[in-house]
Amino acid sequence: MRSPARERSQHAYNGFVAPLTFSEARERVIRAVRTARTAPAVETVTLSEAAGRVLAEEIAADRDSPALARSIRDGFAIRASDVPGELAIVGEVRAGGRFAGAVGTGQAVEIMTGAPIPEGADAVVMIEHVHVENGRVRIADGASPGQFVNPRGSEATSGEVILRSGKRLDYTDIAALAAFGHARVRVYGRPQVAIVATGDEIVEVDEQPGEYQIRNSNAWSLAVQARRAGGIPRILPLARDTAEHTREAVLRGLEFDLLLLSGGVSAGKYDLVEEVLAGLGAVFHFDRVLIQPGQPVVFGTANGKFFFGLPGNPSSTMVTFEILARAALELLAGQEEVALPLPFARLTREFRHRPGLTRFLPARLSADGAEVTPVEWHGSSDIPALARANAYLVAEADCPEYARGAWIRVLLK
């Protein structure tokens, strides 16, 4: 007698349970995790440790930015009403200093980029557009008030929120934190991600495999992907192809914030992951997505934790994490916006595929990101082809043919 999970999975393949499209599956992941998640613990880190972390507080400007009107060009601070004309140079001001006097009629102050605009001046003329001789500057063209002037508070006003909670901090955010005096910042704790590879054919990396065996590459690639997404990966011992051993591995993995299982989710006799999870009372949000590689990917909850059953071929594991599981992990890390950038590039050669599935296939993106070339590969287990690639081309389910030079979406590695 089939287990409920095996019966349900078989039904999915026979069409009784409709599989999801790529977009539907991703939306379901995001909706389920966003609805059920709780706020992670909060910790305080130094500015040097904050990059890549998710902000757990709002950051406001502690003063106007800029604090004074300043020049955005090297040149001369003037009164716009005085030009065109010849003006007397009455001083100089550079960044970090101030001009003690005021600019009067017929006067100009030499000014450097970033320096505060002297009192009385209302415009800056670029140094390239003037002629200086004998303490005077000749300006042939007119100027408008505010020309090349960055007004006080134009970037931010005191008390204005600059960074909001839930944002993953990048280098520009670190600059903002530093600019507004935050040497330490509150961030969310990183989720612990359990990674379990399944299968009797797998041996550890430092073991010598038999001809019928493979080394455990999936756990290590997933660890890198989980760390990039803001998690702390925990590689657990291999799960062998028995219900008892798989159950033990799953129960241990469910002690963590997110469980990633690699392998054991297809319809084979020894694919036991869904059966074991069903026996633990798991709720399955989906167990098949119309993609290649990775059709039999599974997503659900058990014991109050989210899990993904990722197909065991290396590219299936990598792709399904990147397009589905990554969003879940980012949300569990406290991130509010989860994006999957899929920029367009032009194909360097004609490309065809069977319609019906969204395909993510290894490719080489040119250095400028303008062109993409499919990489020859021999299926989802071809790790050398994946290593030669630096991206995946994304072939749409309803577009079987792409001409040379056609635009196609790209998933970056």
Short mmCIF file of C-alpha atoms in Angstrom, two decimals:
data_model
loop_
_atom_site.label_atom_id
_atom_site.label_comp_id
_atom_site.label_asym_id
_atom_site.label_seq_id
_atom_site.Cartn_x
_atom_site.Cartn_y
_atom_site.Cartn_z
CA MET A 1 0.00 0.00 0.00
CA ARG A 2 1.33 3.42 -0.94
CA SER A 3 1.90 6.02 1.76
CA PRO A 4 -0.23 9.22 1.56
CA ALA A 5 2.81 11.23 0.49
CA ARG A 6 3.78 8.72 -2.20
CA GLU A 7 0.17 8.53 -3.42
CA ARG A 8 -0.09 12.31 -3.54
CA SER A 9 3.23 12.65 -5.30
CA GLN A 10 2.20 10.04 -7.87
CA HIS A 11 -1.07 11.89 -8.40
CA ALA A 12 0.89 15.07 -9.08
CA TYR A 13 2.70 13.37 -11.90
CA ASN A 14 -0.53 11.92 -13.28
CA GLY A 15 -2.19 15.32 -13.38
CA PHE A 16 -4.67 14.93 -10.50
CA VAL A 17 -2.85 17.61 -8.54
CA ALA A 18 -1.87 20.49 -10.76
CA PRO A 19 1.84 21.35 -10.68
CA LEU A 20 2.80 24.99 -10.26
CA THR A 21 4.55 27.25 -12.70
CA PHE A 22 7.83 28.79 -11.67
CA SER A 23 6.18 32.12 -10.82
CA GLU A 24 3.35 30.46 -8.89
CA ALA A 25 5.77 28.39 -6.84
CA ARG A 26 7.93 31.36 -5.95
CA GLU A 27 4.87 33.41 -4.97
CA ARG A 28 3.64 30.56 -2.79
CA VAL A 29 6.97 30.31 -0.98
CA ILE A 30 7.06 34.03 -0.29
CA ARG A 31 3.44 34.19 0.85
CA ALA A 32 3.73 31.17 3.16
CA VAL A 33 6.95 32.29 4.83
CA ARG A 34 5.94 35.93 5.13
CA THR A 35 2.66 34.90 6.79
CA ALA A 36 4.13 32.42 9.26
CA ARG A 37 7.54 33.83 10.18
CA THR A 38 8.36 35.45 13.48
CA ALA A 39 10.91 38.21 13.96
CA PRO A 40 14.42 36.82 14.48
CA ALA A 41 16.43 37.67 17.56
CA VAL A 42 18.26 41.00 17.43
CA GLU A 43 21.95 41.60 18.06
CA THR A 44 24.25 44.61 17.90
CA VAL A 45 27.31 44.54 15.65
CA THR A 46 30.04 46.96 14.74
CA LEU A 47 30.00 48.78 11.45
CA SER A 48 32.76 46.52 10.13
CA GLU A 49 30.57 43.47 10.79
CA ALA A 50 27.31 44.88 9.46
CA ALA A 51 27.67 44.32 5.69
CA GLY A 52 25.35 41.58 4.49
CA ARG A 53 23.29 41.61 7.68
CA VAL A 54 19.62 42.56 7.87
CA LEU A 55 18.88 45.83 9.65
CA ALA A 56 16.66 45.55 12.74
CA GLU A 57 16.06 49.26 13.38
CA GLU A 58 15.25 52.43 11.49
CA ILE A 59 18.17 54.76 10.81
CA ALA A 60 17.44 58.49 10.64
CA ALA A 61 19.67 61.39 9.66
CA ASP A 62 21.13 63.07 12.74
CA ARG A 63 21.47 66.37 10.84
CA ASP A 64 20.66 67.93 7.50
CA SER A 65 22.66 66.51 4.60
CA PRO A 66 24.44 68.48 3.43
CA ALA A 67 24.62 70.51 6.62
CA LEU A 68 25.37 73.62 4.50
CA ALA A 69 24.82 74.44 0.84
CA ARG A 70 27.91 73.22 -0.98
CA SER A 71 29.48 73.24 -4.40
CA ILE A 72 29.36 70.18 -6.62
CA ARG A 73 32.06 71.50 -8.98
CA ASP A 74 35.49 73.12 -8.83
CA GLY A 75 35.13 76.70 -10.01
CA PHE A 76 33.99 80.10 -8.73
CA ALA A 77 31.12 80.97 -6.39
CA ILE A 78 29.34 84.04 -7.74
CA ARG A 79 26.12 86.00 -7.80
CA ALA A 80 24.23 84.78 -10.89
CA SER A 81 23.08 88.33 -11.64
CA ASP A 82 26.73 89.43 -12.13
CA VAL A 83 27.46 87.28 -15.18
CA PRO A 84 28.39 87.38 -17.93
CA GLY A 85 31.12 89.76 -16.86
CA GLU A 86 34.50 90.19 -15.21
CA LEU A 87 34.66 89.76 -11.42
CA ALA A 88 37.27 90.39 -8.74
CA ILE A 89 38.53 87.25 -6.97
CA VAL A 90 38.25 87.99 -3.24
CA GLY A 91 39.21 84.66 -1.74
CA GLU A 92 39.20 80.88 -1.84
CA VAL A 93 37.28 78.15 -0.02
CA ARG A 94 37.93 74.45 -0.04
CA ALA A 95 36.19 71.39 1.40
CA GLY A 96 36.58 71.39 5.15
CA GLY A 97 36.84 75.20 5.37
CA ARG A 98 34.57 78.25 5.26
CA PHE A 99 34.88 81.68 3.64
CA ALA A 100 34.84 84.26 6.41
CA GLY A 101 33.30 87.10 4.43
CA ALA A 102 30.50 87.47 1.93
CA VAL A 103 30.38 87.68 -1.86
CA GLY A 104 29.34 91.15 -2.94
CA THR A 105 28.41 92.63 -6.28
CA GLY A 106 31.16 92.11 -8.87
CA GLN A 107 33.03 89.57 -6.69
CA ALA A 108 33.85 85.88 -6.93
CA VAL A 109 35.34 83.27 -4.57
CA GLU A 110 37.33 80.36 -5.93
CA ILE A 111 35.65 77.18 -4.64
CA MET A 112 36.45 73.48 -4.58
CA THR A 113 34.05 70.56 -4.88
CA GLY A 114 32.34 69.92 -1.55
CA ALA A 115 33.16 73.31 -0.09
CA PRO A 116 30.35 75.39 1.50
CA ILE A 117 28.84 78.15 -0.64
CA PRO A 118 29.95 81.56 0.71
CA GLU A 119 27.33 83.97 1.98
CA GLY A 120 26.00 86.16 -0.84
CA ALA A 121 26.80 83.68 -3.63
CA ASP A 122 23.99 81.74 -5.30
CA ALA A 123 25.71 79.88 -8.16
CA VAL A 124 28.96 78.20 -9.18
CA VAL A 125 30.66 78.48 -12.57
CA MET A 126 32.95 75.60 -13.51
CA ILE A 127 36.68 76.30 -13.69
CA GLU A 128 36.70 75.00 -17.29
CA HIS A 129 34.39 77.84 -18.37
CA VAL A 130 36.31 80.87 -17.07
CA HIS A 131 39.49 82.80 -17.76
CA VAL A 132 41.58 83.93 -14.81
CA GLU A 133 44.14 86.75 -15.04
CA ASN A 134 45.60 89.32 -12.60
CA GLY A 135 43.24 88.48 -9.73
CA ARG A 136 40.14 88.68 -11.84
CA VAL A 137 37.93 86.06 -13.48
CA ARG A 138 36.20 86.60 -16.80
CA ILE A 139 32.95 84.66 -17.32
CA ALA A 140 31.52 84.80 -20.82
CA ASP A 141 28.22 83.01 -20.22
CA GLY A 142 25.29 83.62 -17.91
CA ALA A 143 24.43 81.49 -14.89
CA SER A 144 21.23 80.50 -13.13
CA PRO A 145 20.67 80.74 -9.36
CA GLY A 146 21.38 77.32 -7.84
CA GLN A 147 23.70 76.26 -10.64
CA PHE A 148 26.08 73.53 -9.36
CA VAL A 149 24.90 74.13 -5.79
CA ASN A 150 23.77 71.30 -3.55
CA PRO A 151 21.32 73.05 -1.15
CA ARG A 152 21.29 72.41 2.58
CA GLY A 153 19.15 69.35 3.39
CA SER A 154 18.64 68.44 -0.26
CA GLU A 155 19.92 64.89 0.32
CA ALA A 156 18.21 64.36 3.69
CA THR A 157 16.76 66.48 6.44
CA SER A 158 17.47 65.98 10.13
CA GLY A 159 15.25 63.17 11.48
CA GLU A 160 14.39 61.78 8.05
CA VAL A 161 14.48 57.97 7.91
CA ILE A 162 17.32 56.87 5.63
CA LEU A 163 17.33 53.09 6.14
CA ARG A 164 14.37 50.97 7.18
CA SER A 165 14.28 47.80 9.22
CA GLY A 166 14.37 44.67 7.09
CA LYS A 167 16.94 45.90 4.57
CA ARG A 168 19.99 43.79 3.85
CA LEU A 169 22.93 46.13 4.25
CA ASP A 170 25.21 46.65 1.27
CA TYR A 171 28.22 48.93 0.88
CA THR A 172 26.08 52.00 0.16
CA ASP A 173 24.13 51.37 3.36
CA ILE A 174 27.37 51.08 5.32
CA ALA A 175 28.33 54.49 3.92
CA ALA A 176 24.99 55.91 5.12
CA LEU A 177 25.45 54.42 8.59
CA ALA A 178 28.92 55.92 8.81
CA ALA A 179 27.79 59.30 7.45
CA PHE A 180 25.15 59.59 10.17
CA GLY A 181 27.34 58.49 13.05
CA HIS A 182 26.40 54.83 13.59
CA ALA A 183 29.51 52.95 14.67
CA ARG A 184 27.28 50.11 15.92
CA VAL A 185 23.94 48.94 14.56
CA ARG A 186 21.15 46.52 15.50
CA VAL A 187 20.69 43.61 13.08
CA TYR A 188 18.67 40.41 13.00
CA GLY A 189 20.30 37.14 13.93
CA ARG A 190 21.08 34.82 11.05
CA PRO A 191 18.87 31.72 10.63
CA GLN A 192 20.45 28.31 11.18
CA VAL A 193 20.03 26.18 8.07
CA ALA A 194 20.21 22.40 8.31
CA ILE A 195 21.51 20.69 5.17
CA VAL A 196 20.95 16.97 4.69
CA ALA A 197 22.04 15.06 1.60
CA THR A 198 20.25 11.75 1.08
CA GLY A 199 21.17 8.57 -0.75
CA ASP A 200 23.17 5.35 -0.40
CA GLU A 201 25.29 6.33 -3.39
CA ILE A 202 26.85 9.32 -1.59
CA VAL A 203 30.14 9.34 0.31
CA GLU A 204 31.86 12.17 2.12
CA VAL A 205 34.21 14.50 0.27
CA ASP A 206 37.39 13.06 1.80
CA GLU A 207 36.42 9.46 0.96
CA GLN A 208 37.40 7.53 -2.15
CA PRO A 209 34.15 6.70 -3.98
CA GLY A 210 33.52 3.48 -5.80
CA GLU A 211 32.55 3.61 -9.44
CA TYR A 212 28.89 3.47 -8.38
CA GLN A 213 29.25 6.25 -5.81
CA ILE A 214 29.57 10.06 -5.80
CA ARG A 215 31.00 12.52 -3.32
CA ASN A 216 28.71 14.80 -1.34
CA SER A 217 29.04 17.96 -3.42
CA ASN A 218 25.43 19.12 -2.93
CA ALA A 219 25.77 19.79 0.79
CA TRP A 220 28.79 22.02 0.21
CA SER A 221 27.29 23.99 -2.66
CA LEU A 222 24.11 24.50 -0.61
CA ALA A 223 26.20 25.70 2.32
CA VAL A 224 27.70 28.43 0.16
CA GLN A 225 24.29 29.43 -1.22
CA ALA A 226 22.76 29.49 2.27
CA ARG A 227 25.58 31.65 3.60
CA ARG A 228 25.21 34.08 0.68
CA ALA A 229 21.49 34.37 1.48
CA GLY A 230 22.19 35.35 5.08
CA GLY A 231 21.98 31.98 6.84
CA ILE A 232 24.38 29.94 8.94
CA PRO A 233 24.71 26.55 7.21
CA ARG A 234 24.93 23.37 9.29
CA ILE A 235 25.83 20.30 7.24
CA LEU A 236 24.35 17.25 8.97
CA PRO A 237 25.34 13.60 8.46
CA LEU A 238 24.18 11.84 5.33
CA ALA A 239 20.73 10.23 5.34
CA ARG A 240 20.72 6.69 3.98
CA ASP A 241 17.90 5.18 1.92
CA THR A 242 15.86 3.71 4.74
CA ALA A 243 12.75 5.25 6.25
CA GLU A 244 14.18 5.00 9.75
CA HIS A 245 17.48 6.68 8.92
CA THR A 246 15.79 9.37 6.82
CA ARG A 247 13.31 10.05 9.64
CA GLU A 248 16.15 10.52 12.14
CA ALA A 249 17.89 12.96 9.78
CA VAL A 250 14.69 14.91 9.13
CA LEU A 251 13.86 15.19 12.84
CA ARG A 252 17.33 16.48 13.59
CA GLY A 253 17.11 18.95 10.70
CA LEU A 254 13.77 20.29 11.91
CA GLU A 255 15.48 21.52 15.08
CA PHE A 256 16.97 24.30 12.96
CA ASP A 257 15.29 27.35 11.42
CA LEU A 258 15.13 25.90 7.91
CA LEU A 259 15.70 22.39 6.59
CA LEU A 260 17.17 21.73 3.15
CA LEU A 261 17.10 18.13 1.97
CA SER A 262 18.93 17.16 -1.19
CA GLY A 263 17.69 14.08 -3.03
CA GLY A 264 15.00 11.52 -2.29
CA VAL A 265 12.06 13.53 -3.67
CA SER A 266 11.47 11.86 -7.04
CA ALA A 267 9.13 8.92 -7.66
CA GLY A 268 11.70 6.14 -7.26
CA LYS A 269 11.34 3.17 -4.93
CA TYR A 270 13.94 4.54 -2.52
CA ASP A 271 12.90 8.21 -2.68
CA LEU A 272 11.62 8.36 0.88
CA VAL A 273 11.71 12.04 1.84
CA GLU A 274 8.05 12.85 1.19
CA GLU A 275 6.88 9.62 2.83
CA VAL A 276 8.88 10.38 5.97
CA LEU A 277 7.72 13.99 6.10
CA ALA A 278 4.08 12.93 5.65
CA GLY A 279 4.51 10.55 8.57
CA LEU A 280 5.60 13.52 10.67
CA GLY A 281 2.41 15.40 9.80
CA ALA A 282 3.99 17.71 7.27
CA VAL A 283 1.90 20.17 5.28
CA PHE A 284 3.01 20.22 1.64
CA HIS A 285 2.62 23.53 -0.20
CA PHE A 286 3.75 21.96 -3.47
CA ASP A 287 5.67 18.92 -4.69
CA ARG A 288 6.15 19.64 -8.37
CA VAL A 289 7.04 22.78 -10.31
CA LEU A 290 7.13 23.16 -14.08
CA ILE A 291 10.85 23.84 -14.32
CA GLN A 292 13.98 22.09 -15.52
CA PRO A 293 16.07 21.15 -13.73
CA GLY A 294 14.22 20.55 -10.48
CA GLN A 295 10.64 19.51 -11.34
CA PRO A 296 10.05 17.35 -8.23
CA VAL A 297 11.04 20.09 -5.75
CA VAL A 298 9.04 19.94 -2.51
CA PHE A 299 8.15 22.77 -0.12
CA GLY A 300 6.25 22.55 3.13
CA THR A 301 6.16 22.82 6.91
CA ALA A 302 6.69 20.21 9.64
CA ASN A 303 7.00 20.65 13.39
CA GLY A 304 6.57 24.38 12.88
CA LYS A 305 9.57 24.65 10.54
CA PHE A 306 9.82 25.17 6.80
CA PHE A 307 11.57 22.58 4.66
CA PHE A 308 12.57 22.13 1.05
CA GLY A 309 13.10 18.79 -0.62
CA LEU A 310 15.50 19.66 -3.43
CA PRO A 311 16.08 17.14 -6.23
CA GLY A 312 19.45 15.46 -5.89
CA ASN A 313 21.15 16.16 -9.22
CA PRO A 314 23.63 19.02 -8.59
CA SER A 315 22.14 21.57 -10.97
CA SER A 316 18.64 20.74 -9.69
CA THR A 317 19.76 21.39 -6.13
CA MET A 318 21.54 24.62 -7.06
CA VAL A 319 18.76 26.06 -9.23
CA THR A 320 15.85 25.21 -6.94
CA PHE A 321 17.64 26.76 -3.99
CA GLU A 322 18.40 29.93 -5.92
CA ILE A 323 14.94 30.51 -7.37
CA LEU A 324 12.81 29.21 -4.45
CA ALA A 325 14.59 28.39 -1.18
CA ARG A 326 16.72 31.52 -1.19
CA ALA A 327 13.62 33.72 -0.89
CA ALA A 328 12.43 31.72 2.12
CA LEU A 329 15.79 32.05 3.85
CA GLU A 330 16.00 35.78 3.19
CA LEU A 331 12.56 36.27 4.71
CA LEU A 332 13.44 34.15 7.74
CA ALA A 333 16.51 36.37 8.18
CA GLY A 334 14.20 39.37 8.59
CA GLN A 335 14.56 40.74 5.08
CA GLU A 336 11.46 42.55 3.82
CA GLU A 337 12.07 42.67 0.09
CA VAL A 338 13.18 39.53 -1.74
CA ALA A 339 14.08 39.98 -5.37
CA LEU A 340 15.19 37.60 -8.09
CA PRO A 341 16.93 39.72 -10.72
CA LEU A 342 16.63 38.19 -14.19
CA PRO A 343 18.30 40.68 -16.54
CA PHE A 344 18.12 40.30 -20.31
CA ALA A 345 21.05 39.50 -22.59
CA ARG A 346 21.30 38.74 -26.30
CA LEU A 347 21.87 35.16 -27.41
CA THR A 348 25.03 34.59 -29.41
CA ARG A 349 23.46 31.66 -31.22
CA GLU A 350 20.08 30.11 -31.97
CA PHE A 351 18.51 28.18 -29.12
CA ARG A 352 15.59 25.72 -28.97
CA HIS A 353 13.89 23.77 -26.21
CA ARG A 354 10.68 21.83 -25.65
CA PRO A 355 7.87 24.11 -24.44
CA GLY A 356 5.98 23.54 -21.20
CA LEU A 357 8.80 24.04 -18.70
CA THR A 358 10.79 27.09 -17.65
CA ARG A 359 14.39 25.95 -18.10
CA PHE A 360 17.46 27.19 -16.29
CA LEU A 361 20.46 26.04 -18.31
CA PRO A 362 24.17 26.75 -17.79
CA ALA A 363 25.54 29.62 -19.87
CA ARG A 364 28.40 32.09 -20.19
CA LEU A 365 27.54 35.75 -19.83
CA SER A 366 29.93 38.14 -21.56
CA ALA A 367 32.08 40.44 -19.44
CA ASP A 368 29.83 43.41 -20.17
CA GLY A 369 26.65 41.40 -19.50
CA ALA A 370 25.31 42.09 -22.98
CA GLU A 371 25.54 38.62 -24.53
CA VAL A 372 24.96 35.08 -23.33
CA THR A 373 26.08 31.76 -24.79
CA PRO A 374 24.65 28.37 -23.75
CA VAL A 375 27.26 26.04 -22.28
CA GLU A 376 27.36 22.49 -23.60
CA TRP A 377 26.31 20.13 -20.86
CA HIS A 378 25.25 16.52 -20.37
CA GLY A 379 22.37 16.88 -17.97
CA SER A 380 21.71 17.94 -14.40
CA SER A 381 24.62 15.99 -12.93
CA ASP A 382 27.26 17.72 -15.09
CA ILE A 383 29.21 19.64 -12.44
CA PRO A 384 32.13 20.53 -14.78
CA ALA A 385 29.69 22.31 -17.11
CA LEU A 386 28.20 24.19 -14.17
CA ALA A 387 31.69 25.28 -13.12
CA ARG A 388 32.43 26.52 -16.64
CA ALA A 389 29.23 28.57 -16.63
CA ASN A 390 28.84 31.92 -14.88
CA ALA A 391 25.06 32.18 -15.28
CA TYR A 392 21.93 30.32 -16.33
CA LEU A 393 19.87 31.30 -19.33
CA VAL A 394 16.15 31.26 -18.57
CA ALA A 395 14.10 29.76 -21.39
CA GLU A 396 10.42 30.62 -21.06
CA ALA A 397 7.89 27.76 -20.95
CA ASP A 398 5.87 29.22 -23.83
CA CYS A 399 8.78 30.18 -26.10
CA PRO A 400 10.35 27.10 -27.76
CA GLU A 401 12.66 28.97 -30.15
CA TYR A 402 15.07 31.87 -29.75
CA ALA A 403 16.87 33.33 -32.74
CA ARG A 404 20.48 34.43 -32.66
CA GLY A 405 20.51 37.96 -31.22
CA ALA A 406 17.18 37.48 -29.42
CA TRP A 407 16.78 38.77 -25.89
CA ILE A 408 16.61 36.10 -23.19
CA ARG A 409 16.52 36.37 -19.42
CA VAL A 410 19.55 35.37 -17.36
CA LEU A 411 19.91 34.14 -13.79
CA LEU A 412 23.29 35.13 -12.36
CA LYS A 413 25.28 32.64 -10.30
#
